[in-house]
PDB file of C-alpha atoms in Angstrom:
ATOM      1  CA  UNK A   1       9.127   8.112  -5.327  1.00  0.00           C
ATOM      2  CA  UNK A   2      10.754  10.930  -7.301  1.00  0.00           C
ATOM      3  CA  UNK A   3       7.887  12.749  -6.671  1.00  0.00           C
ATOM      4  CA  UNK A   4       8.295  13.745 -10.305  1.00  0.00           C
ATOM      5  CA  UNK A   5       4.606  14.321 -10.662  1.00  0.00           C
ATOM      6  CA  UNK A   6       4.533  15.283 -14.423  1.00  0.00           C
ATOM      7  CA  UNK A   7       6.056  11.905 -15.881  1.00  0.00           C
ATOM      8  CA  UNK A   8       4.093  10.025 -12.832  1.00  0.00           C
ATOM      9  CA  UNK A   9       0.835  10.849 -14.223  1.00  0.00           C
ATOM     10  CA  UNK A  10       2.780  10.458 -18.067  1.00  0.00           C
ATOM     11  CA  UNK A  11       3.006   6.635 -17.190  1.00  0.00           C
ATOM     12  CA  UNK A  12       0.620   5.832 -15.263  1.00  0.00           C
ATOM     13  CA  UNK A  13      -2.259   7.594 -17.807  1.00  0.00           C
ATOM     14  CA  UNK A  14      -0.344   5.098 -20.519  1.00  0.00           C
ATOM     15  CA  UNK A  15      -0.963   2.104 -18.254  1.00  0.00           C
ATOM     16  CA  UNK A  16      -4.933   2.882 -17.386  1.00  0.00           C
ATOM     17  CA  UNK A  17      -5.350   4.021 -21.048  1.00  0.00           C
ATOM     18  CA  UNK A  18      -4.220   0.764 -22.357  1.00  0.00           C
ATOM     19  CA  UNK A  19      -7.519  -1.099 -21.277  1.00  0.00           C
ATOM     20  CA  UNK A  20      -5.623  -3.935 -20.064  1.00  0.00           C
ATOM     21  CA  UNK A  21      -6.414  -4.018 -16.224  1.00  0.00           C
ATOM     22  CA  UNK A  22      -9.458  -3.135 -14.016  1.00  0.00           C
ATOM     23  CA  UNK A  23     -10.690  -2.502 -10.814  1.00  0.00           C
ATOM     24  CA  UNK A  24     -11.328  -5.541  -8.883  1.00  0.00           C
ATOM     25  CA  UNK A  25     -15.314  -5.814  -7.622  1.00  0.00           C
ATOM     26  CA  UNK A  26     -14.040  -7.660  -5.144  1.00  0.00           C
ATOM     27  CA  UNK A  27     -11.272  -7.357  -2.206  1.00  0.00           C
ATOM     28  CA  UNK A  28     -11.061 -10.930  -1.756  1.00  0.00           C
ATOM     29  CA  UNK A  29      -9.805 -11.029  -5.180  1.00  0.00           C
ATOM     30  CA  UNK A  30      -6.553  -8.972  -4.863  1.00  0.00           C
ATOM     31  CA  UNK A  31      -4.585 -12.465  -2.680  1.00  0.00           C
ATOM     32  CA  UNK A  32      -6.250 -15.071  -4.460  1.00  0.00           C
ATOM     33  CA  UNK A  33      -5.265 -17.446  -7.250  1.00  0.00           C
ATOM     34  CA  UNK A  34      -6.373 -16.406 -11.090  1.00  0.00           C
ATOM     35  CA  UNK A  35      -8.980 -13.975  -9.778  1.00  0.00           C
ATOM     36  CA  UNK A  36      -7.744 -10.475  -9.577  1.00  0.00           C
ATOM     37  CA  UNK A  37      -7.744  -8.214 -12.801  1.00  0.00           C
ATOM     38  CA  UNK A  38      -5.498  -5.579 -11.459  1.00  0.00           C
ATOM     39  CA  UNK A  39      -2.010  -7.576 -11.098  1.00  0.00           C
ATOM     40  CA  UNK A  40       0.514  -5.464 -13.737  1.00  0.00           C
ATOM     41  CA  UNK A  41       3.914  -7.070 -12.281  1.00  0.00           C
ATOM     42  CA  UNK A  42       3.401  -9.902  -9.550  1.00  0.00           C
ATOM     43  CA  UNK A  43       4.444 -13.703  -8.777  1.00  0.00           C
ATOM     44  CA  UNK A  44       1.550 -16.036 -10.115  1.00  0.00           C
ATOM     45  CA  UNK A  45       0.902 -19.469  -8.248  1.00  0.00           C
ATOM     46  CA  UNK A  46       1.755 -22.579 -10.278  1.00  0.00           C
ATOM     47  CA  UNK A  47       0.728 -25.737  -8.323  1.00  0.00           C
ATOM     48  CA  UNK A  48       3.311 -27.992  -8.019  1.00  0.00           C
ATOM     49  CA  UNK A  49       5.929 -25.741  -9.221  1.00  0.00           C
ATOM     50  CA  UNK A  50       5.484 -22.427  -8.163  1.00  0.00           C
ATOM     51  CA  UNK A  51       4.415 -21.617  -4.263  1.00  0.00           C
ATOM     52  CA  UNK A  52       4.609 -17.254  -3.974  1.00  0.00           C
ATOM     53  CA  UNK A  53       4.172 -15.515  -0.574  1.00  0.00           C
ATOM     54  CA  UNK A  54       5.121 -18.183   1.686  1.00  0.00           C
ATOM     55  CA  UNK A  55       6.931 -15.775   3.928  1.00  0.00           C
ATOM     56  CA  UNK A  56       3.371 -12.957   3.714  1.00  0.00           C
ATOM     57  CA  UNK A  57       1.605 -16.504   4.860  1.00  0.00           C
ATOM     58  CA  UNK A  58       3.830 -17.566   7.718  1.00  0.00           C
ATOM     59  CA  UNK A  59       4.258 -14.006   8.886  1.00  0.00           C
ATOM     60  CA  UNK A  60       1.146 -11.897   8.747  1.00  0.00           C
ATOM     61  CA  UNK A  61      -1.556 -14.415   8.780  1.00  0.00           C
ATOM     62  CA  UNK A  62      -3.718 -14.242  11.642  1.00  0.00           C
ATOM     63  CA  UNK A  63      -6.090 -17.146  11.659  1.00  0.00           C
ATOM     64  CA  UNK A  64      -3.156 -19.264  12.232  1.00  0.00           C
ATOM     65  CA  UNK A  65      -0.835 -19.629  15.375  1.00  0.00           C
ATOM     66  CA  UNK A  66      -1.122 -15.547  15.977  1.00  0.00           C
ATOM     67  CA  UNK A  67       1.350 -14.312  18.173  1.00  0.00           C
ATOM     68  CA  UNK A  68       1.332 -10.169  18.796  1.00  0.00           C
ATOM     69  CA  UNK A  69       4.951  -9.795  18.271  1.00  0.00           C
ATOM     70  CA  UNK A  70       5.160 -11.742  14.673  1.00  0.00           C
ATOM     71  CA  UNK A  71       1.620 -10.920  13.293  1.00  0.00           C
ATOM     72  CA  UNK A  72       0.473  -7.781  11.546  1.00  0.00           C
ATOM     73  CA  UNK A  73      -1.885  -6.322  13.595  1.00  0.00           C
ATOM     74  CA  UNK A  74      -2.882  -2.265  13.803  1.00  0.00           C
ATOM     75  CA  UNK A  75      -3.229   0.507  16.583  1.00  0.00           C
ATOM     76  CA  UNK A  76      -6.884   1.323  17.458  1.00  0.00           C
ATOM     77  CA  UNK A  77      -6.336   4.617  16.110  1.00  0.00           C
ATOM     78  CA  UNK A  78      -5.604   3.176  12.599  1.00  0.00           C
ATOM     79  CA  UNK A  79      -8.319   0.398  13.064  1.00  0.00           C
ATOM     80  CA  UNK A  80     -11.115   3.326  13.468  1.00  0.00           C
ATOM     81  CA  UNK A  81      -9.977   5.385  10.256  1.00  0.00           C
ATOM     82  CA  UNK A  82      -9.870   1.925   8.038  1.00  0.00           C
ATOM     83  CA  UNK A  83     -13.790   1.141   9.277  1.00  0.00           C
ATOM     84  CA  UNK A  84     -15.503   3.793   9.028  1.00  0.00           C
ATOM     85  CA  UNK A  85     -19.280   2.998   8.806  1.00  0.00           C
ATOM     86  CA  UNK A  86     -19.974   1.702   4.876  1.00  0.00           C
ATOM     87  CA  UNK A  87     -16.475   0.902   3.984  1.00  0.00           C
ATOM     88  CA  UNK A  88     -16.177  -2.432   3.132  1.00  0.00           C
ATOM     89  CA  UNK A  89     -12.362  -2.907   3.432  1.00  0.00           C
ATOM     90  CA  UNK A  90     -13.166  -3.067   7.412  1.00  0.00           C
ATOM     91  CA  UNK A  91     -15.386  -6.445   6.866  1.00  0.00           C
ATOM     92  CA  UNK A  92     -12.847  -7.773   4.178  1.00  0.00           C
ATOM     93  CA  UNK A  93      -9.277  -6.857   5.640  1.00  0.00           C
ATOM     94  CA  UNK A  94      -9.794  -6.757   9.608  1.00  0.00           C
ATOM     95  CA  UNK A  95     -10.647  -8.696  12.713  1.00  0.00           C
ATOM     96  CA  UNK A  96     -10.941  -8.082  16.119  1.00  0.00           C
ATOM     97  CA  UNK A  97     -12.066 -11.665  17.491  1.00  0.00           C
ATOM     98  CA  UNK A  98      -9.442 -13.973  15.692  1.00  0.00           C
ATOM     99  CA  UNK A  99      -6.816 -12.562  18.293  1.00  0.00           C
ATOM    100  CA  UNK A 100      -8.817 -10.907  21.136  1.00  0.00           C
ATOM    101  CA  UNK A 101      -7.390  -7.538  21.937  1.00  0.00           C
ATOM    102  CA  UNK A 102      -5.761  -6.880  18.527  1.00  0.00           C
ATOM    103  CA  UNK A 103      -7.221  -5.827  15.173  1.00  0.00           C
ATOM    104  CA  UNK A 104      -5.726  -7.630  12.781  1.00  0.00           C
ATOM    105  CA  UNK A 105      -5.193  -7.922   9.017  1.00  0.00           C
ATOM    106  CA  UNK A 106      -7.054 -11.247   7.276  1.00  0.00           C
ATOM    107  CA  UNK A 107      -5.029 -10.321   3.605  1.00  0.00           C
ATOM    108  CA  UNK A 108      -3.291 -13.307   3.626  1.00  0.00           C
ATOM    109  CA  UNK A 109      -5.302 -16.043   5.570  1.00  0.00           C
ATOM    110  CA  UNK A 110      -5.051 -18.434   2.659  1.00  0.00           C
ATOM    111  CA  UNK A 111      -3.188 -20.911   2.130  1.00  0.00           C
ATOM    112  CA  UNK A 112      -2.321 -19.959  -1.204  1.00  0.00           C
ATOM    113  CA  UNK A 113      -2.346 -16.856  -3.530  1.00  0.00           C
ATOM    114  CA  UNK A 114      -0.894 -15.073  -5.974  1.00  0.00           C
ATOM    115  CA  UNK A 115       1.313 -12.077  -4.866  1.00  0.00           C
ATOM    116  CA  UNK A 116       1.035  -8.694  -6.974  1.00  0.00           C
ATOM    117  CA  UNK A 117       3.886  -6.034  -6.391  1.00  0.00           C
ATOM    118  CA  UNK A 118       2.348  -3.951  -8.485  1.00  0.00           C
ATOM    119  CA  UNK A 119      -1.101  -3.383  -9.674  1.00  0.00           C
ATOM    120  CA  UNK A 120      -4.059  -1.136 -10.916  1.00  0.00           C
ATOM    121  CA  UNK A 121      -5.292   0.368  -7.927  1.00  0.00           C
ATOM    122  CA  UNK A 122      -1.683   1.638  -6.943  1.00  0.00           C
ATOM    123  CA  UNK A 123      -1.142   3.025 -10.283  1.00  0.00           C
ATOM    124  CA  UNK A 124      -4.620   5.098 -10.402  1.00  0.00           C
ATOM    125  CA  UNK A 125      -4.121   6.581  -7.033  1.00  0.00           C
ATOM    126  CA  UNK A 126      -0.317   7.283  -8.561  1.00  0.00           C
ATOM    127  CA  UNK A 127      -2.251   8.975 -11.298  1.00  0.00           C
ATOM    128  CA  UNK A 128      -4.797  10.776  -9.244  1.00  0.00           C
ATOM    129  CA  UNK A 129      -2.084  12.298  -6.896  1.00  0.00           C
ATOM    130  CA  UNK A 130       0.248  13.289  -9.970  1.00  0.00           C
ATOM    131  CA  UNK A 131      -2.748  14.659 -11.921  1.00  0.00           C
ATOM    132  CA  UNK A 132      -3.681  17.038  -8.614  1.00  0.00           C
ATOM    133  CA  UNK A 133      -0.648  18.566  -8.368  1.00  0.00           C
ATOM    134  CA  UNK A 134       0.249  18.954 -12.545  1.00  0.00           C
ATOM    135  CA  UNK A 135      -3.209  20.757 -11.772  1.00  0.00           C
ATOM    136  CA  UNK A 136      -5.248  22.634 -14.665  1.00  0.00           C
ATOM    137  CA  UNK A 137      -7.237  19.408 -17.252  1.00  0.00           C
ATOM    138  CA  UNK A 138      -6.309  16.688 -15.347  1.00  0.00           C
ATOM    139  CA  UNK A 139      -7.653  17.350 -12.117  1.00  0.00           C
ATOM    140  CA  UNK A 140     -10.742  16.430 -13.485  1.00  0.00           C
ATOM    141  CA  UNK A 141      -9.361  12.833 -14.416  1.00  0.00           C
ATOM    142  CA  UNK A 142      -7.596  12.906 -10.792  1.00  0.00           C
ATOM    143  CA  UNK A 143     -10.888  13.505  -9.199  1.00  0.00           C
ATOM    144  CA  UNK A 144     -12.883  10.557 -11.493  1.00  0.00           C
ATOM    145  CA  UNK A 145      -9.649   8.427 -10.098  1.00  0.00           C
ATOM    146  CA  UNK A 146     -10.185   8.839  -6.696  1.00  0.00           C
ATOM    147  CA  UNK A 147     -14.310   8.072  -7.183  1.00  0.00           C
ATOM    148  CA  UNK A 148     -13.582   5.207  -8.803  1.00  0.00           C
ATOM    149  CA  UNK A 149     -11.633   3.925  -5.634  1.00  0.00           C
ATOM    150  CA  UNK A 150     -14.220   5.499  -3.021  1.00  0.00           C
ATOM    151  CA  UNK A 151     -17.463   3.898  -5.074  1.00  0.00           C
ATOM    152  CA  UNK A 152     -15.609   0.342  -4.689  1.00  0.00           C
ATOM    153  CA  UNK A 153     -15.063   0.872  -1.173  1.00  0.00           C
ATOM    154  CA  UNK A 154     -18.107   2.058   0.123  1.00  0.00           C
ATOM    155  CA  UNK A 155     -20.433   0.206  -2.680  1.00  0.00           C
ATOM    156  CA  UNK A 156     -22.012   3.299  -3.898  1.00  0.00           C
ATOM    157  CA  UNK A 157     -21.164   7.032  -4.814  1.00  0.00           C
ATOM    158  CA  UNK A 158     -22.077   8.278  -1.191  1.00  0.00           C
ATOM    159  CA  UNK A 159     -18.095   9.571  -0.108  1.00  0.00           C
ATOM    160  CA  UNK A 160     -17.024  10.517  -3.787  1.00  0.00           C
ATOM    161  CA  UNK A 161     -15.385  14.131  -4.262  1.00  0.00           C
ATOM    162  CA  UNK A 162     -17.590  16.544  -5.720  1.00  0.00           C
ATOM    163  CA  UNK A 163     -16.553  17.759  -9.237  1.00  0.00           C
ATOM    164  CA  UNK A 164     -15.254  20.808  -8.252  1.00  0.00           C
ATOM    165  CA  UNK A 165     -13.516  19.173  -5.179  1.00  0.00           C
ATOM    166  CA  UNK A 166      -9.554  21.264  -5.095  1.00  0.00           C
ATOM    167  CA  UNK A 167      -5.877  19.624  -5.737  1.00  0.00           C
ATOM    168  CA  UNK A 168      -4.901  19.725  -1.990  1.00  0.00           C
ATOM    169  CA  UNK A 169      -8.362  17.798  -1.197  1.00  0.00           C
ATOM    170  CA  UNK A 170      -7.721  15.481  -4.055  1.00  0.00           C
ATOM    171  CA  UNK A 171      -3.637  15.195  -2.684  1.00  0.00           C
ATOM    172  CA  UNK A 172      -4.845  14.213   0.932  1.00  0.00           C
ATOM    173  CA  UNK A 173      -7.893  11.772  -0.426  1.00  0.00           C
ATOM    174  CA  UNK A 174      -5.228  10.008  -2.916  1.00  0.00           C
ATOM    175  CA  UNK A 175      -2.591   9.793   0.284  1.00  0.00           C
ATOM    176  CA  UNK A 176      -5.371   8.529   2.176  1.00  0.00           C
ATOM    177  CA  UNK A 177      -7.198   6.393   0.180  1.00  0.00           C
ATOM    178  CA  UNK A 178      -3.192   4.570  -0.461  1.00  0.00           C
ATOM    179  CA  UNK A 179      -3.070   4.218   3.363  1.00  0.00           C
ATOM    180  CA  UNK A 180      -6.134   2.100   3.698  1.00  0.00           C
ATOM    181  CA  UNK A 181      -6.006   0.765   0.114  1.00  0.00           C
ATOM    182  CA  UNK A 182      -2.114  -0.935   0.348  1.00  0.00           C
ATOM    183  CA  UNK A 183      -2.158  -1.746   4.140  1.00  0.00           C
ATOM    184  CA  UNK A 184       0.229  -3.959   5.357  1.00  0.00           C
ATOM    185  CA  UNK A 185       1.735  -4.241   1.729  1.00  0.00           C
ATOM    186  CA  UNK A 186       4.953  -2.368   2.345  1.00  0.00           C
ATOM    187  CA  UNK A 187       4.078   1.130   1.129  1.00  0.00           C
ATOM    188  CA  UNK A 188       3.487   3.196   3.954  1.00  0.00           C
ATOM    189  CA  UNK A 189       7.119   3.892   5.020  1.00  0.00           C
ATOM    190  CA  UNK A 190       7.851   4.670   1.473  1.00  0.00           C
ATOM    191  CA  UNK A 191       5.030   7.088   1.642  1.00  0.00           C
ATOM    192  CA  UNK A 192       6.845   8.800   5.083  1.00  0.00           C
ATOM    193  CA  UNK A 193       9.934   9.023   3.122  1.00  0.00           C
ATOM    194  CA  UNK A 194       8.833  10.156  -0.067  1.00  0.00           C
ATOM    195  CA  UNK A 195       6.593  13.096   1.639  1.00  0.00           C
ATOM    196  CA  UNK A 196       8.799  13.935   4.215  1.00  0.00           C
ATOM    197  CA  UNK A 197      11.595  14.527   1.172  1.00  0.00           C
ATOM    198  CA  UNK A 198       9.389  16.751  -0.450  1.00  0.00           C
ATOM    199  CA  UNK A 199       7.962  18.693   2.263  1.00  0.00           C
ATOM    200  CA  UNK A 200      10.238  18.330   5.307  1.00  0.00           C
ATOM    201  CA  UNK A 201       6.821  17.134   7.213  1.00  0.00           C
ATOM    202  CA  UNK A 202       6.608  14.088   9.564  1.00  0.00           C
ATOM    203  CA  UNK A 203       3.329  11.647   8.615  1.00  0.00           C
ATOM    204  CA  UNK A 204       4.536   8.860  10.728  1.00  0.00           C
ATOM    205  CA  UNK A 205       1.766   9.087  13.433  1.00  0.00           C
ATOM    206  CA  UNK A 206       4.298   7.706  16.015  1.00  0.00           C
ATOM    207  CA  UNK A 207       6.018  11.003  15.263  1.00  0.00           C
ATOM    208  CA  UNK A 208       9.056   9.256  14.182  1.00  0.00           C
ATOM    209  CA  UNK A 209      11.373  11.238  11.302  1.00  0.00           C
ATOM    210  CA  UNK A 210      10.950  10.689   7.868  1.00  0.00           C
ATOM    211  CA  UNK A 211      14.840  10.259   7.794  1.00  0.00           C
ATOM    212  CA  UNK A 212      16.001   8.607  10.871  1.00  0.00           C
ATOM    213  CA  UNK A 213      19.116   6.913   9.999  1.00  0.00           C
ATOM    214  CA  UNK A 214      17.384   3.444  11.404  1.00  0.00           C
ATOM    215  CA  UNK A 215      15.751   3.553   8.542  1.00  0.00           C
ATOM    216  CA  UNK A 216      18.539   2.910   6.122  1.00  0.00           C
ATOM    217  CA  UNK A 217      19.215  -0.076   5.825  1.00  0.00           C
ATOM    218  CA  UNK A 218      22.650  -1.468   7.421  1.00  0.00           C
ATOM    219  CA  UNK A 219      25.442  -3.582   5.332  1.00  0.00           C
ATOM    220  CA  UNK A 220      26.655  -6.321   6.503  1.00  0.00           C
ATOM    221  CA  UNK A 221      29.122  -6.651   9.394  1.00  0.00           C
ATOM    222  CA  UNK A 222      31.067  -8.891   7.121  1.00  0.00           C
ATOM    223  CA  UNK A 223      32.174  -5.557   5.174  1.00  0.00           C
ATOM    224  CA  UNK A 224      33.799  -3.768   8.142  1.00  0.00           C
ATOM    225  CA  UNK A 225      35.698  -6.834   9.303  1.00  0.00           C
ATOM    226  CA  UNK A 226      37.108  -7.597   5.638  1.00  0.00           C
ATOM    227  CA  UNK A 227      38.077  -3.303   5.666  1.00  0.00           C
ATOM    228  CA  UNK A 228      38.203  -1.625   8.921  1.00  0.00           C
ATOM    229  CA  UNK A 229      37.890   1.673   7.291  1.00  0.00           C
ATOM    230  CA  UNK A 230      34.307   0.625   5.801  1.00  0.00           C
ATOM    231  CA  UNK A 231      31.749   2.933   7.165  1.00  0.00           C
ATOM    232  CA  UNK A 232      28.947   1.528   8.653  1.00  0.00           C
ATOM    233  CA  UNK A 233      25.371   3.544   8.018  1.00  0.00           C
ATOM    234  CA  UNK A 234      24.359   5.052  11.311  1.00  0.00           C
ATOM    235  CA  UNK A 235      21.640   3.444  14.049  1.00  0.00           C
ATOM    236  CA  UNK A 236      19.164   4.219  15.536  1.00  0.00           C
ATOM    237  CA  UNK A 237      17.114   7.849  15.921  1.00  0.00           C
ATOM    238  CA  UNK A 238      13.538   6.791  15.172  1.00  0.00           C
ATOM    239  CA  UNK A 239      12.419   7.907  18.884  1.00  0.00           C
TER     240      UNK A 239
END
């Protein structure tokens, strides 16, 4: 978030290099119970003790009760660049017939699951990105990062980067590839923010501003009305 990119791809290289976490095969497996390899830091389901993600259930399910103004669902635009022909995220995240007339996200149609807030595939497309722009020997291990994610998603080596592929490809592939890869797991608006701190540039395809003050987050009204001189952030702006 610092967009410190020299000690990003420090930590993250000590975290892949330690050999304790992989790739899932499977994308079933990241929201399931016991079955992903990738969870670093998460909330693990205990049965009759411990019951994570209730809210992710009751909220962004979709096989469920959907209703368009409480479900996660995406625009068509995003819904055509998450299935393109061979990826297999578009059979294993996305529907288009369990709400007719949205596409929307089947992450967490289960019942139960155990919630990761940070895992393996975050932290080698962290690594990939930070290796692209320290440049010079580790673009090579930025590139094999960003294959490694590819080859899981389309099942094969058809989309990988060639070897020689440059940082800037390997910097939009990585941003990309964390788009479709963490969707609808509260990244992308730290993604707008951290970019648009960095480069002044707007990603938000609404066209809204990486630093509209609606984006802060507001304090409580109970702190003006205990000191009328508190300042309250400002509202609104995200046109």
């Amino acid at each position: 978030m610092q967009n410190d990119f020299a000690n990003a791809f420090a930590y993250a290289d000590q975290v892949i290099r330690s050999n304790k976490f992989l790739l899932d095969a499977s994308y079933a497996n990241r929201f399931s119970i016991g079955l992903s390899k990738e969870i670093i830091f998460g909330f693990k389901f205990v049965d009759n003790n411990l019951y994570p993600g209730g809210e992710l259930r009751n909220r962004y399910r979709s096989d469920v009760g959907f209703n368009a103004q409480s479900r996660f669902n995406v625009t068509s635009l995003f819904y055509a660049a998450a299935t393109t022909a061979g990826d297999v995220r578009g059979t294993a995240w996305y529907s288009t017939t369990l709400a007719p007339g949205y596409n929307v996200l089947t992450k967490y149609n289960k019942n139960n699951f155990d919630v990761p807030l940070m895992g393996y595939t975050e932290i080698k497309l962290i690594r990939a990105e930070a290796a692209a722009e320290t440049g010079g020997a580790n673009l090579a291990t930025a590139i094999t990062d960003i294959n490694d994610i590819l080859t899981r998603a389309y099942g094969g080596t058809s989309k990988n980067l060639p070897v020689n592929a440059l940082a800037a490809t390997v910097i939009n592939a990585a941003r990309r590839e964390r788009e479709l890869e963490l969707v609808g797991e509260g990244n992308r608006i730290q993604e707008i923010k951290r970019i648009g701190a960095r480069t002044g540039v707007n990603i938000d395809r609404r066209g809204g501003r990486w630093n509209c003050p609606g984006l802060a987050l507001q304090f409580p009204i109970s702190e003006q009305a205990a000191n009328a001189s508190f300042l309250m952030n400002q509202e609104g702006g995200c046109d």
